[in-house]
PDB file of C-alpha atoms in Angstrom:
ATOM      1  CA  UNK A1486       0.203  -0.069  -0.094  1.00 44.00           C
ATOM      2  CA  UNK A1487       1.437   3.429  -1.092  1.00 48.00           C
ATOM      3  CA  UNK A1488       2.073   6.146   1.875  1.00 56.00           C
ATOM      4  CA  UNK A1489       1.085   9.289   0.137  1.00 85.00           C
ATOM      5  CA  UNK A1490      -2.240   9.429  -1.440  1.00 92.00           C
ATOM      6  CA  UNK A1491      -2.372  11.887  -4.381  1.00 93.00           C
ATOM      7  CA  UNK A1492      -5.972  11.290  -5.615  1.00 93.00           C
ATOM      8  CA  UNK A1493      -5.194   8.952  -8.386  1.00 93.00           C
ATOM      9  CA  UNK A1494      -6.584   6.492  -6.432  1.00 92.00           C
ATOM     10  CA  UNK A1495     -10.032   4.921  -7.412  1.00 89.00           C
ATOM     11  CA  UNK A1496     -11.938   5.514  -4.082  1.00 89.00           C
ATOM     12  CA  UNK A1497     -13.147   1.721  -3.677  1.00 79.00           C
ATOM     13  CA  UNK A1498      -9.235   0.469  -3.901  1.00 82.00           C
ATOM     14  CA  UNK A1499      -8.813   2.832  -1.858  1.00 88.00           C
ATOM     15  CA  UNK A1500     -10.801   1.513   1.406  1.00 84.00           C
ATOM     16  CA  UNK A1501     -10.218  -1.880   0.384  1.00 74.00           C
ATOM     17  CA  UNK A1502      -6.664  -0.885   0.684  1.00 81.00           C
ATOM     18  CA  UNK A1503      -7.039   0.974   3.702  1.00 85.00           C
ATOM     19  CA  UNK A1504     -10.583   0.846   5.461  1.00 80.00           C
ATOM     20  CA  UNK A1505      -9.667   3.802   7.624  1.00 83.00           C
ATOM     21  CA  UNK A1506      -9.762   5.930   4.658  1.00 87.00           C
ATOM     22  CA  UNK A1507     -13.688   5.167   5.188  1.00 85.00           C
ATOM     23  CA  UNK A1508     -13.841   7.973   7.971  1.00 85.00           C
ATOM     24  CA  UNK A1509     -12.336  10.662   5.935  1.00 91.00           C
ATOM     25  CA  UNK A1510     -14.178   9.833   3.003  1.00 90.00           C
ATOM     26  CA  UNK A1511     -17.505   9.869   4.835  1.00 83.00           C
ATOM     27  CA  UNK A1512     -16.379  13.015   7.034  1.00 87.00           C
ATOM     28  CA  UNK A1513     -16.594  14.797   3.351  1.00 92.00           C
ATOM     29  CA  UNK A1514     -19.707  12.958   2.433  1.00 86.00           C
ATOM     30  CA  UNK A1515     -17.347  10.907  -0.677  1.00 89.00           C
ATOM     31  CA  UNK A1516     -19.459   7.795  -1.519  1.00 80.00           C
ATOM     32  CA  UNK A1517     -16.996   4.882  -1.176  1.00 80.00           C
ATOM     33  CA  UNK A1518     -20.067   2.425  -1.656  1.00 66.00           C
ATOM     34  CA  UNK A1519     -22.109   3.156  -5.264  1.00 59.00           C
ATOM     35  CA  UNK A1520     -19.406   5.631  -6.410  1.00 66.00           C
ATOM     36  CA  UNK A1521     -16.426   3.365  -5.425  1.00 70.00           C
ATOM     37  CA  UNK A1522     -15.676   2.820  -9.324  1.00 78.00           C
ATOM     38  CA  UNK A1523     -14.759   6.698  -9.583  1.00 88.00           C
ATOM     39  CA  UNK A1524     -11.080   8.246  -8.986  1.00 94.00           C
ATOM     40  CA  UNK A1525     -10.971  10.207  -6.179  1.00 95.00           C
ATOM     41  CA  UNK A1526      -9.593  13.581  -8.084  1.00 95.00           C
ATOM     42  CA  UNK A1527     -12.522  13.283  -9.584  1.00 95.00           C
ATOM     43  CA  UNK A1528     -15.002  13.041  -7.020  1.00 94.00           C
ATOM     44  CA  UNK A1529     -13.161  15.803  -5.329  1.00 96.00           C
ATOM     45  CA  UNK A1530     -13.142  18.658  -7.832  1.00 96.00           C
ATOM     46  CA  UNK A1531     -16.997  17.274  -8.509  1.00 95.00           C
ATOM     47  CA  UNK A1532     -17.897  18.160  -5.232  1.00 94.00           C
ATOM     48  CA  UNK A1533     -15.867  21.663  -5.130  1.00 95.00           C
ATOM     49  CA  UNK A1534     -13.561  19.975  -2.068  1.00 96.00           C
ATOM     50  CA  UNK A1535      -9.878  21.093  -0.730  1.00 95.00           C
ATOM     51  CA  UNK A1536      -8.424  18.426  -2.687  1.00 95.00           C
ATOM     52  CA  UNK A1537      -4.884  19.639  -0.318  1.00 94.00           C
ATOM     53  CA  UNK A1538      -6.952  19.016   2.585  1.00 96.00           C
ATOM     54  CA  UNK A1539      -8.718  15.819   1.585  1.00 96.00           C
ATOM     55  CA  UNK A1540      -5.489  14.254   0.807  1.00 95.00           C
ATOM     56  CA  UNK A1541      -3.528  15.380   3.736  1.00 94.00           C
ATOM     57  CA  UNK A1542      -6.439  14.172   5.922  1.00 95.00           C
ATOM     58  CA  UNK A1543      -6.321  10.803   4.557  1.00 95.00           C
ATOM     59  CA  UNK A1544      -2.161  10.697   4.946  1.00 93.00           C
ATOM     60  CA  UNK A1545      -2.774  11.696   8.320  1.00 92.00           C
ATOM     61  CA  UNK A1546      -5.128   9.038   9.035  1.00 90.00           C
ATOM     62  CA  UNK A1547      -2.804   6.343   7.270  1.00 88.00           C
ATOM     63  CA  UNK A1548       0.262   7.438   9.070  1.00 86.00           C
ATOM     64  CA  UNK A1549      -1.712   7.186  12.593  1.00 84.00           C
ATOM     65  CA  UNK A1550      -2.866   3.916  11.594  1.00 79.00           C
ATOM     66  CA  UNK A1551       0.627   2.511  10.892  1.00 77.00           C
ATOM     67  CA  UNK A1552       1.833   3.992  14.163  1.00 73.00           C
ATOM     68  CA  UNK A1553      -1.109   2.041  16.035  1.00 68.00           C
ATOM     69  CA  UNK A1554       0.454  -1.437  14.536  1.00 64.00           C
ATOM     70  CA  UNK A1555       4.262  -0.470  15.312  1.00 52.00           C
ATOM     71  CA  UNK A1556       5.205  -3.634  17.574  1.00 46.00           C
ATOM     72  CA  UNK A1557       9.187  -3.001  17.786  1.00 54.00           C
ATOM     73  CA  UNK A1558       8.977  -0.392  20.924  1.00 71.00           C
ATOM     74  CA  UNK A1559       9.857  -2.713  24.098  1.00 76.00           C
ATOM     75  CA  UNK A1560       7.156  -1.440  26.353  1.00 86.00           C
ATOM     76  CA  UNK A1561       8.431  -3.335  29.534  1.00 83.00           C
ATOM     77  CA  UNK A1562      10.861  -0.560  29.509  1.00 86.00           C
ATOM     78  CA  UNK A1563       8.561   2.648  29.280  1.00 92.00           C
ATOM     79  CA  UNK A1564       7.545   4.145  32.404  1.00 95.00           C
ATOM     80  CA  UNK A1565       4.054   3.740  33.666  1.00 96.00           C
ATOM     81  CA  UNK A1566       3.129   7.165  32.239  1.00 96.00           C
ATOM     82  CA  UNK A1567       4.380   6.550  28.853  1.00 96.00           C
ATOM     83  CA  UNK A1568       2.889   3.250  28.978  1.00 96.00           C
ATOM     84  CA  UNK A1569      -0.561   4.571  29.827  1.00 97.00           C
ATOM     85  CA  UNK A1570      -0.431   7.495  27.587  1.00 96.00           C
ATOM     86  CA  UNK A1571       0.272   4.897  24.685  1.00 95.00           C
ATOM     87  CA  UNK A1572      -2.469   2.759  26.062  1.00 96.00           C
ATOM     88  CA  UNK A1573      -5.110   6.123  25.979  1.00 97.00           C
ATOM     89  CA  UNK A1574      -3.690   7.384  22.984  1.00 95.00           C
ATOM     90  CA  UNK A1575      -3.353   4.780  20.124  1.00 93.00           C
ATOM     91  CA  UNK A1576      -6.036   2.200  21.890  1.00 95.00           C
ATOM     92  CA  UNK A1577      -8.660   4.059  24.078  1.00 97.00           C
ATOM     93  CA  UNK A1578      -9.150   6.718  21.266  1.00 96.00           C
ATOM     94  CA  UNK A1579      -9.409   4.296  18.583  1.00 96.00           C
ATOM     95  CA  UNK A1580     -11.777   2.383  20.005  1.00 98.00           C
ATOM     96  CA  UNK A1581     -13.647   5.833  20.588  1.00 97.00           C
ATOM     97  CA  UNK A1582     -13.609   6.745  17.053  1.00 94.00           C
ATOM     98  CA  UNK A1583     -14.246   3.563  15.442  1.00 96.00           C
ATOM     99  CA  UNK A1584     -16.904   2.063  17.484  1.00 98.00           C
ATOM    100  CA  UNK A1585     -19.828   4.459  16.374  1.00 97.00           C
ATOM    101  CA  UNK A1586     -18.437   4.193  12.965  1.00 95.00           C
ATOM    102  CA  UNK A1587     -18.553   0.661  13.248  1.00 97.00           C
ATOM    103  CA  UNK A1588     -21.930   0.402  14.624  1.00 97.00           C
ATOM    104  CA  UNK A1589     -23.234   2.736  12.337  1.00 96.00           C
ATOM    105  CA  UNK A1590     -22.115   0.102   9.505  1.00 96.00           C
ATOM    106  CA  UNK A1591     -23.444  -2.979  11.028  1.00 97.00           C
ATOM    107  CA  UNK A1592     -26.757  -1.543  10.917  1.00 97.00           C
ATOM    108  CA  UNK A1593     -26.824  -0.567   7.933  1.00 95.00           C
ATOM    109  CA  UNK A1594     -25.781  -4.188   6.622  1.00 96.00           C
ATOM    110  CA  UNK A1595     -28.344  -5.800   9.232  1.00 96.00           C
ATOM    111  CA  UNK A1596     -31.005  -3.282   7.215  1.00 95.00           C
ATOM    112  CA  UNK A1597     -29.968  -3.878   3.960  1.00 93.00           C
ATOM    113  CA  UNK A1598     -28.805  -7.552   4.009  1.00 94.00           C
ATOM    114  CA  UNK A1599     -30.864  -8.892   7.452  1.00 91.00           C
ATOM    115  CA  UNK A1600     -33.084 -10.729   4.781  1.00 92.00           C
ATOM    116  CA  UNK A1601     -30.036 -12.364   3.486  1.00 90.00           C
ATOM    117  CA  UNK A1602     -28.352 -13.703   6.697  1.00 94.00           C
ATOM    118  CA  UNK A1603     -30.974 -13.049   9.286  1.00 93.00           C
ATOM    119  CA  UNK A1604     -29.503 -14.901  12.192  1.00 95.00           C
ATOM    120  CA  UNK A1605     -25.718 -14.401  11.101  1.00 96.00           C
ATOM    121  CA  UNK A1606     -26.370 -10.604  11.268  1.00 96.00           C
ATOM    122  CA  UNK A1607     -28.351 -10.300  13.855  1.00 97.00           C
ATOM    123  CA  UNK A1608     -26.001 -12.222  16.079  1.00 98.00           C
ATOM    124  CA  UNK A1609     -23.159 -10.072  14.760  1.00 98.00           C
ATOM    125  CA  UNK A1610     -25.064  -7.157  15.910  1.00 98.00           C
ATOM    126  CA  UNK A1611     -25.545  -8.510  19.504  1.00 98.00           C
ATOM    127  CA  UNK A1612     -22.283  -9.168  20.128  1.00 99.00           C
ATOM    128  CA  UNK A1613     -20.769  -6.059  18.658  1.00 99.00           C
ATOM    129  CA  UNK A1614     -22.771  -4.024  20.932  1.00 98.00           C
ATOM    130  CA  UNK A1615     -22.773  -6.072  23.959  1.00 98.00           C
ATOM    131  CA  UNK A1616     -18.453  -5.602  23.278  1.00 98.00           C
ATOM    132  CA  UNK A1617     -19.103  -1.769  22.602  1.00 98.00           C
ATOM    133  CA  UNK A1618     -20.881  -1.399  26.093  1.00 98.00           C
ATOM    134  CA  UNK A1619     -18.123  -3.538  27.963  1.00 97.00           C
ATOM    135  CA  UNK A1620     -15.502  -1.360  26.791  1.00 98.00           C
ATOM    136  CA  UNK A1621     -17.093   1.881  27.139  1.00 98.00           C
ATOM    137  CA  UNK A1622     -17.452   0.829  30.842  1.00 97.00           C
ATOM    138  CA  UNK A1623     -13.838  -1.029  30.923  1.00 97.00           C
ATOM    139  CA  UNK A1624     -11.864   2.612  29.658  1.00 98.00           C
ATOM    140  CA  UNK A1625     -13.981   4.595  31.998  1.00 97.00           C
ATOM    141  CA  UNK A1626     -13.149   2.379  34.913  1.00 96.00           C
ATOM    142  CA  UNK A1627      -9.028   2.495  33.782  1.00 97.00           C
ATOM    143  CA  UNK A1628      -8.996   6.193  33.010  1.00 97.00           C
ATOM    144  CA  UNK A1629     -10.985   7.673  36.133  1.00 96.00           C
ATOM    145  CA  UNK A1630     -10.111   4.828  38.491  1.00 95.00           C
ATOM    146  CA  UNK A1631      -6.805   2.613  38.023  1.00 95.00           C
ATOM    147  CA  UNK A1632      -4.554   4.891  35.736  1.00 96.00           C
ATOM    148  CA  UNK A1633      -4.725   7.699  38.129  1.00 95.00           C
ATOM    149  CA  UNK A1634      -3.703   5.681  40.569  1.00 94.00           C
ATOM    150  CA  UNK A1635      -0.912   4.208  39.463  1.00 95.00           C
ATOM    151  CA  UNK A1636       0.580   7.568  38.246  1.00 95.00           C
ATOM    152  CA  UNK A1637       0.104   8.901  41.755  1.00 94.00           C
ATOM    153  CA  UNK A1638       2.253   5.330  42.794  1.00 93.00           C
ATOM    154  CA  UNK A1639       4.771   6.405  39.934  1.00 93.00           C
ATOM    155  CA  UNK A1640       5.049   9.774  41.561  1.00 94.00           C
ATOM    156  CA  UNK A1641       4.923   9.822  45.136  1.00 93.00           C
ATOM    157  CA  UNK A1642       5.655   5.568  45.803  1.00 91.00           C
ATOM    158  CA  UNK A1643       2.457   5.954  48.058  1.00 90.00           C
ATOM    159  CA  UNK A1644       1.481   2.330  48.950  1.00 91.00           C
ATOM    160  CA  UNK A1645      -2.200   3.259  48.934  1.00 92.00           C
ATOM    161  CA  UNK A1646      -1.911   4.271  45.385  1.00 91.00           C
ATOM    162  CA  UNK A1647      -0.526   0.975  44.503  1.00 92.00           C
ATOM    163  CA  UNK A1648      -3.182  -0.540  46.963  1.00 93.00           C
ATOM    164  CA  UNK A1649      -6.019   1.123  44.854  1.00 92.00           C
ATOM    165  CA  UNK A1650      -4.234   0.298  41.703  1.00 92.00           C
ATOM    166  CA  UNK A1651      -3.899  -3.667  42.559  1.00 93.00           C
ATOM    167  CA  UNK A1652      -7.611  -3.866  43.625  1.00 92.00           C
ATOM    168  CA  UNK A1653      -9.038  -3.684  40.555  1.00 91.00           C
ATOM    169  CA  UNK A1654      -6.641  -5.617  38.395  1.00 92.00           C
ATOM    170  CA  UNK A1655      -8.619  -8.956  38.744  1.00 91.00           C
ATOM    171  CA  UNK A1656     -12.118  -6.818  37.403  1.00 93.00           C
ATOM    172  CA  UNK A1657     -10.249  -5.674  34.701  1.00 94.00           C
ATOM    173  CA  UNK A1658      -8.865  -8.860  33.898  1.00 92.00           C
ATOM    174  CA  UNK A1659     -12.202 -10.493  33.782  1.00 93.00           C
ATOM    175  CA  UNK A1660     -13.348  -7.723  31.220  1.00 94.00           C
ATOM    176  CA  UNK A1661     -10.716  -9.007  29.194  1.00 93.00           C
ATOM    177  CA  UNK A1662     -12.036 -12.462  29.050  1.00 91.00           C
ATOM    178  CA  UNK A1663     -15.191 -11.390  28.361  1.00 95.00           C
ATOM    179  CA  UNK A1664     -14.180  -9.250  25.599  1.00 95.00           C
ATOM    180  CA  UNK A1665     -11.909 -12.074  24.190  1.00 92.00           C
ATOM    181  CA  UNK A1666     -14.664 -14.162  23.795  1.00 94.00           C
ATOM    182  CA  UNK A1667     -16.794 -11.819  22.353  1.00 96.00           C
ATOM    183  CA  UNK A1668     -14.231 -11.657  19.601  1.00 94.00           C
ATOM    184  CA  UNK A1669     -13.583 -15.656  19.731  1.00 92.00           C
ATOM    185  CA  UNK A1670     -17.386 -15.956  19.012  1.00 97.00           C
ATOM    186  CA  UNK A1671     -17.545 -13.190  15.977  1.00 97.00           C
ATOM    187  CA  UNK A1672     -14.322 -14.597  14.207  1.00 94.00           C
ATOM    188  CA  UNK A1673     -16.368 -18.380  14.517  1.00 96.00           C
ATOM    189  CA  UNK A1674     -19.629 -17.177  13.916  1.00 98.00           C
ATOM    190  CA  UNK A1675     -18.539 -15.187  10.766  1.00 97.00           C
ATOM    191  CA  UNK A1676     -16.258 -18.108   9.385  1.00 96.00           C
ATOM    192  CA  UNK A1677     -12.973 -15.929  10.208  1.00 93.00           C
ATOM    193  CA  UNK A1678     -14.862 -12.584   8.482  1.00 96.00           C
ATOM    194  CA  UNK A1679     -15.401 -14.757   5.207  1.00 96.00           C
ATOM    195  CA  UNK A1680     -17.719 -12.761   2.814  1.00 95.00           C
ATOM    196  CA  UNK A1681     -20.533 -14.107   0.683  1.00 93.00           C
ATOM    197  CA  UNK A1682     -19.970 -13.876  -3.430  1.00 93.00           C
ATOM    198  CA  UNK A1683     -22.694 -11.316  -2.855  1.00 92.00           C
ATOM    199  CA  UNK A1684     -21.072  -8.378  -0.329  1.00 93.00           C
ATOM    200  CA  UNK A1685     -21.163  -5.171  -1.263  1.00 92.00           C
ATOM    201  CA  UNK A1686     -18.811  -2.453  -0.373  1.00 91.00           C
ATOM    202  CA  UNK A1687     -20.265  -1.860   2.875  1.00 93.00           C
ATOM    203  CA  UNK A1688     -20.560  -5.290   3.902  1.00 95.00           C
ATOM    204  CA  UNK A1689     -17.369  -6.068   2.823  1.00 95.00           C
ATOM    205  CA  UNK A1690     -15.697  -2.488   4.944  1.00 95.00           C
ATOM    206  CA  UNK A1691     -17.797  -3.541   7.986  1.00 96.00           C
ATOM    207  CA  UNK A1692     -15.620  -7.085   8.257  1.00 97.00           C
ATOM    208  CA  UNK A1693     -12.612  -5.760   7.502  1.00 95.00           C
ATOM    209  CA  UNK A1694     -13.409  -3.119  10.181  1.00 96.00           C
ATOM    210  CA  UNK A1695     -14.444  -5.682  12.585  1.00 97.00           C
ATOM    211  CA  UNK A1696     -11.195  -7.739  11.782  1.00 93.00           C
ATOM    212  CA  UNK A1697      -8.824  -4.681  12.186  1.00 93.00           C
ATOM    213  CA  UNK A1698     -10.641  -3.762  15.595  1.00 95.00           C
ATOM    214  CA  UNK A1699      -9.832  -7.500  16.569  1.00 92.00           C
ATOM    215  CA  UNK A1700      -6.365  -6.689  16.121  1.00 88.00           C
ATOM    216  CA  UNK A1701      -5.997  -3.477  18.074  1.00 90.00           C
ATOM    217  CA  UNK A1702      -7.900  -5.164  20.825  1.00 92.00           C
ATOM    218  CA  UNK A1703      -5.300  -7.819  21.092  1.00 90.00           C
ATOM    219  CA  UNK A1704      -2.055  -5.691  21.131  1.00 87.00           C
ATOM    220  CA  UNK A1705      -4.272  -3.272  23.634  1.00 91.00           C
ATOM    221  CA  UNK A1706      -5.348  -6.208  25.950  1.00 92.00           C
ATOM    222  CA  UNK A1707      -1.625  -7.873  25.645  1.00 88.00           C
ATOM    223  CA  UNK A1708      -0.339  -4.505  26.972  1.00 90.00           C
ATOM    224  CA  UNK A1709      -2.658  -4.408  30.171  1.00 92.00           C
ATOM    225  CA  UNK A1710      -2.476  -8.120  30.765  1.00 89.00           C
ATOM    226  CA  UNK A1711       1.064  -8.990  30.118  1.00 86.00           C
ATOM    227  CA  UNK A1712       2.855  -5.723  30.679  1.00 89.00           C
ATOM    228  CA  UNK A1713       1.122  -3.301  33.355  1.00 93.00           C
ATOM    229  CA  UNK A1714      -0.792  -5.392  35.783  1.00 92.00           C
ATOM    230  CA  UNK A1715       2.348  -7.864  36.228  1.00 89.00           C
ATOM    231  CA  UNK A1716       4.890  -4.930  36.784  1.00 91.00           C
ATOM    232  CA  UNK A1717       2.222  -3.610  39.535  1.00 92.00           C
ATOM    233  CA  UNK A1718       2.367  -6.897  41.162  1.00 90.00           C
ATOM    234  CA  UNK A1719       6.109  -7.481  40.928  1.00 89.00           C
ATOM    235  CA  UNK A1720       5.766  -3.507  42.624  1.00 86.00           C
ATOM    236  CA  UNK A1721       3.850  -5.219  45.487  1.00 83.00           C
ATOM    237  CA  UNK A1722       6.078  -8.439  45.837  1.00 82.00           C
ATOM    238  CA  UNK A1723       8.906  -6.052  46.310  1.00 81.00           C
ATOM    239  CA  UNK A1724       7.498  -3.733  48.754  1.00 77.00           C
ATOM    240  CA  UNK A1725       6.328  -6.630  51.205  1.00 68.00           C
ATOM    241  CA  UNK A1726       7.921  -6.687  54.369  1.00 60.00           C
ATOM    242  CA  UNK A1727       6.668 -10.236  55.237  1.00 52.00           C
TER     243      UNK A1727
END
């Protein structure tokens, strides 16, 4: 995939190669579903949009997506603040941006294609909405409870702050298990996001975005379950006088 969009791209191919482009195109009222065979530059000109601005937004979105997928940084050696800011900026913000968009896409394919796959699409919608609700509550619990306690501990080494951060680990890990089970079920019932022959662009994009979200959540949960939480447990063990 190219890293510098210039307007010569066919809209449908652009979104197929880079699903995140759909958010930018939607914001500018560019039809990537029925109008997917048209060139981006032609549509920008026809709709009298600011060409430079649209292309800049697309390139920024692509760069942000690439940054979220970087795996070469060893977060085990980051400070608590660095790790927490990364989790919020790259993963929490991604979910807050993408979940409403994905929810709209799912609602659309249920409405349009529900008669073709009534049980499957109804189940996909129910599982997604359950996951969305659980993740929304989970992120609030972290950002308003655990994360501030961790940062307070990093700054003051207060045992009280550490105890507060440790107290909710089991609950947060249980949340992760619940989300993981939903992701497994979504992959199972969709046959690993296999597309029917008649799938339109919106249907295709919806499944692409579900799979993209799955990948992001895997990395997100990994950072918390395998790096952040164990480090806190080790702090407690090292502080123990028993």
